[in-house]
Amino acid sequence: MAKSSRSNNNKRSFCIFIIFSLLLILTVAESKPVSRTGISEAPAPLICDLAFGVKSGDTCFNIAQGFGLSSGEFESINPNVNCTALFVGQWICVEGSEDFS
Ligand SMILES: *[C@@H]1O[C@H](CO)[C@@H](O)[C@H](O)[C@H]1NC(C)=O
């Protein structure tokens, strides 16, 4: 009788252990998306306030010049634009900022 009661206690502790383990796993799993958004080494999200559709004959240089942007400013708001493969109808950001908040 005493034996069986001890074994029940062991089962209960084991069960509690399993429940805590599951809670821990869930906590870790749920904290993952938070740490993903918290990566500050990732490039700051760009806010584009004004976009310009590339027309025939446009180049990065004349677009930047037309909007009074230096090549550095142009590149910082258009990090994914390949100026050697610019195509008509491509959207170029001509006024924007990096969101450092
Ligand atoms: C840009 O486009 C040109 C022409 O398609 C290609 O040769 C070059 O590798 C591209 N550069 C980048 C950084 O993707």
XYZ file of C-alpha atoms and ligand atoms in Angstrom:
115
model
C 0.000 0.000 0.000
C 2.783 2.357 0.984
C 4.760 1.214 -2.046
C 1.957 2.007 -4.435
C 1.459 5.460 -2.867
C 5.162 6.281 -3.355
C 5.028 5.145 -6.942
C 2.007 7.406 -7.451
C 3.976 10.300 -5.998
C 6.828 9.565 -8.379
C 4.415 9.479 -11.266
C 2.984 12.809 -10.159
C 6.442 14.429 -9.903
C 7.297 13.042 -13.307
C 4.054 14.450 -14.673
C 4.793 17.861 -13.147
C 8.287 17.690 -14.607
C 6.839 16.963 -18.066
C 4.335 19.821 -17.763
C 7.110 22.253 -16.786
C 9.262 21.027 -19.649
C 6.404 21.593 -22.064
C 5.808 25.066 -20.633
C 9.496 25.838 -21.029
C 9.474 24.643 -24.641
C 6.361 26.706 -25.353
C 7.911 29.768 -23.737
C 11.072 29.374 -25.814
C 9.047 28.770 -28.974
C 6.898 31.828 -28.347
C 9.885 34.027 -27.609
C 11.408 33.244 -30.998
C 9.326 35.708 -33.064
C 10.158 38.416 -30.521
C 13.881 37.848 -30.865
C 13.485 37.780 -34.642
C 11.971 41.274 -34.679
C 14.560 42.360 -32.134
C 17.496 41.769 -34.484
C 18.957 45.250 -34.655
C 21.879 44.271 -36.888
C 19.404 43.785 -39.756
C 19.105 46.769 -42.111
C 16.758 49.413 -40.808
C 13.399 49.249 -42.556
C 13.144 51.784 -45.300
C 10.266 54.191 -45.443
C 9.703 55.377 -48.988
C 7.696 58.582 -49.063
C 7.799 59.066 -52.816
C 8.443 56.575 -55.589
C 9.226 57.270 -59.219
C 8.447 54.966 -62.129
C 11.434 54.552 -64.426
C 10.796 55.801 -67.952
C 12.636 54.985 -71.150
C 16.078 56.579 -71.142
C 16.197 57.098 -67.378
C 19.297 56.195 -65.467
C 19.920 56.125 -61.740
C 22.118 59.146 -62.211
C 19.572 61.363 -63.934
C 16.783 60.281 -61.589
C 18.946 61.080 -58.560
C 19.944 64.393 -60.102
C 16.353 65.223 -61.025
C 15.274 64.776 -57.426
C 18.296 66.473 -55.924
C 19.739 63.336 -54.391
C 23.404 62.538 -54.003
C 24.468 59.093 -55.188
C 24.902 58.086 -51.540
C 21.376 59.184 -50.641
C 20.031 57.451 -53.725
C 21.743 54.169 -52.832
C 20.672 54.320 -49.193
C 16.989 54.517 -50.116
C 17.323 52.088 -53.057
C 19.519 49.309 -51.649
C 18.014 46.654 -53.904
C 18.049 48.569 -57.152
C 20.587 47.388 -59.684
C 21.378 50.465 -61.733
C 23.031 48.467 -64.516
C 19.773 46.536 -64.954
C 17.290 49.393 -64.583
C 14.076 48.715 -66.470
C 11.159 50.839 -67.636
C 8.353 50.715 -65.090
C 10.649 49.867 -62.199
C 9.874 51.787 -59.027
C 12.666 53.872 -57.634
C 12.445 55.537 -54.271
C 13.227 59.217 -54.609
C 12.197 60.422 -51.163
C 12.476 58.291 -48.105
C 14.223 57.574 -44.873
C 15.514 54.695 -42.847
C 13.363 53.928 -39.831
C 15.833 53.710 -36.969
C 13.149 53.675 -34.269
C 23.085 44.004 -62.094
O 22.639 43.630 -63.389
C 23.680 43.299 -64.290
C 23.063 43.061 -65.656
O 21.975 42.163 -65.581
C 24.408 42.073 -63.765
O 25.461 41.727 -64.616
C 24.966 42.379 -62.386
O 25.560 41.236 -61.836
C 23.855 42.870 -61.461
N 24.449 43.315 -60.207
C 23.961 42.954 -59.026
C 24.647 43.525 -57.845
O 22.990 42.202 -58.925
